[in-house]
Amino acid sequence: MNAISDISMKNDDVLRVELEVFRREHRDLDDAISALVQKGTGDQLTIQRLKKKKLMLKDLIARIEDRLTPDIIA
């Protein structure tokens, strides 16, 4: 998935909806990682993969927020 080109082709309303979905998924991953670490049931490889996916979502969220935030000329 080429998220940068996808972002530039979508209107603001679609991006706002996707932003909320990505934020929710990011929170869910955070909860899952915490649960695996606390219970000690997750192996390190699984936890690292979840963390990597969480970081990718964080970057995508930041790109969408930058697109939705108007540039303010000082």
mmCIF file of C-alpha atoms in Angstrom:
data_model
loop_
_atom_site.group_PDB
_atom_site.id
_atom_site.type_symbol
_atom_site.label_atom_id
_atom_site.label_comp_id
_atom_site.label_asym_id
_atom_site.label_seq_id
_atom_site.Cartn_x
_atom_site.Cartn_y
_atom_site.Cartn_z
ATOM 1 C CA MET A 1 0.000 0.000 0.000
ATOM 2 C CA ASN A 2 1.364 3.356 -0.979
ATOM 3 C CA ALA A 3 -0.237 5.459 1.749
ATOM 4 C CA ILE A 4 1.210 8.778 0.587
ATOM 5 C CA SER A 5 -0.417 8.642 -2.844
ATOM 6 C CA ASP A 6 -3.618 7.298 -1.307
ATOM 7 C CA ILE A 7 -3.761 10.280 1.051
ATOM 8 C CA SER A 8 -3.323 12.812 -1.719
ATOM 9 C CA MET A 9 -6.184 11.300 -3.741
ATOM 10 C CA LYS A 10 -8.785 11.326 -0.934
ATOM 11 C CA ASN A 11 -11.000 14.163 0.219
ATOM 12 C CA ASP A 12 -10.933 15.515 3.763
ATOM 13 C CA ASP A 13 -14.108 13.769 4.920
ATOM 14 C CA VAL A 14 -12.762 10.362 3.958
ATOM 15 C CA LEU A 15 -9.454 11.147 5.641
ATOM 16 C CA ARG A 16 -11.197 12.146 8.884
ATOM 17 C CA VAL A 17 -13.049 8.831 8.996
ATOM 18 C CA GLU A 18 -9.888 6.878 8.226
ATOM 19 C CA LEU A 19 -8.017 8.883 10.862
ATOM 20 C CA GLU A 20 -10.459 7.754 13.552
ATOM 21 C CA VAL A 21 -10.223 4.145 12.375
ATOM 22 C CA PHE A 22 -6.412 4.252 12.451
ATOM 23 C CA ARG A 23 -6.393 5.884 15.895
ATOM 24 C CA ARG A 24 -8.687 3.156 17.231
ATOM 25 C CA GLU A 25 -6.515 0.439 15.691
ATOM 26 C CA HIS A 26 -3.421 2.095 17.211
ATOM 27 C CA ARG A 27 -5.055 2.067 20.672
ATOM 28 C CA ASP A 28 -6.116 -1.560 20.223
ATOM 29 C CA LEU A 29 -2.567 -2.565 19.320
ATOM 30 C CA ASP A 30 -1.269 -0.702 22.370
ATOM 31 C CA ASP A 31 -3.727 -2.602 24.581
ATOM 32 C CA ALA A 32 -2.793 -5.924 22.969
ATOM 33 C CA ILE A 33 0.929 -5.303 23.432
ATOM 34 C CA SER A 34 0.416 -4.332 27.069
ATOM 35 C CA ALA A 35 -1.674 -7.436 27.720
ATOM 36 C CA LEU A 36 0.904 -9.732 26.127
ATOM 37 C CA VAL A 37 3.724 -8.177 28.125
ATOM 38 C CA GLN A 38 1.822 -8.246 31.433
ATOM 39 C CA LYS A 39 0.662 -11.834 31.062
ATOM 40 C CA GLY A 40 3.983 -12.981 29.708
ATOM 41 C CA THR A 41 2.209 -15.000 27.016
ATOM 42 C CA GLY A 42 3.625 -13.211 23.986
ATOM 43 C CA ASP A 43 6.922 -14.155 22.450
ATOM 44 C CA GLN A 44 9.319 -11.344 21.570
ATOM 45 C CA LEU A 45 8.854 -11.758 17.820
ATOM 46 C CA THR A 46 5.086 -11.302 18.070
ATOM 47 C CA ILE A 47 5.468 -8.276 20.322
ATOM 48 C CA GLN A 48 8.026 -6.712 17.962
ATOM 49 C CA ARG A 49 5.719 -7.239 14.976
ATOM 50 C CA LEU A 50 2.838 -5.596 16.806
ATOM 51 C CA LYS A 51 5.058 -2.682 17.807
ATOM 52 C CA LYS A 52 6.215 -2.258 14.210
ATOM 53 C CA LYS A 53 2.615 -2.205 12.969
ATOM 54 C CA LYS A 54 1.752 0.309 15.700
ATOM 55 C CA LEU A 55 4.618 2.557 14.585
ATOM 56 C CA MET A 56 3.496 2.354 10.946
ATOM 57 C CA LEU A 57 0.008 3.407 12.027
ATOM 58 C CA LYS A 58 1.467 6.286 14.047
ATOM 59 C CA ASP A 59 3.322 7.541 10.971
ATOM 60 C CA LEU A 60 0.197 7.231 8.825
ATOM 61 C CA ILE A 61 -1.851 9.097 11.436
ATOM 62 C CA ALA A 62 0.727 11.897 11.469
ATOM 63 C CA ARG A 63 0.627 12.188 7.653
ATOM 64 C CA ILE A 64 -3.160 12.384 7.635
ATOM 65 C CA GLU A 65 -3.162 14.967 10.428
ATOM 66 C CA ASP A 66 -0.632 17.057 8.486
ATOM 67 C CA ARG A 67 -2.853 16.891 5.420
ATOM 68 C CA LEU A 68 -5.955 17.911 7.375
ATOM 69 C CA THR A 69 -4.267 20.737 9.295
ATOM 70 C CA PRO A 70 -4.250 23.943 7.270
ATOM 71 C CA ASP A 71 -0.972 25.735 6.816
ATOM 72 C CA ILE A 72 -0.884 28.925 8.847
ATOM 73 C CA ILE A 73 1.246 31.697 7.429
ATOM 74 C CA ALA A 74 2.836 33.664 10.254
#
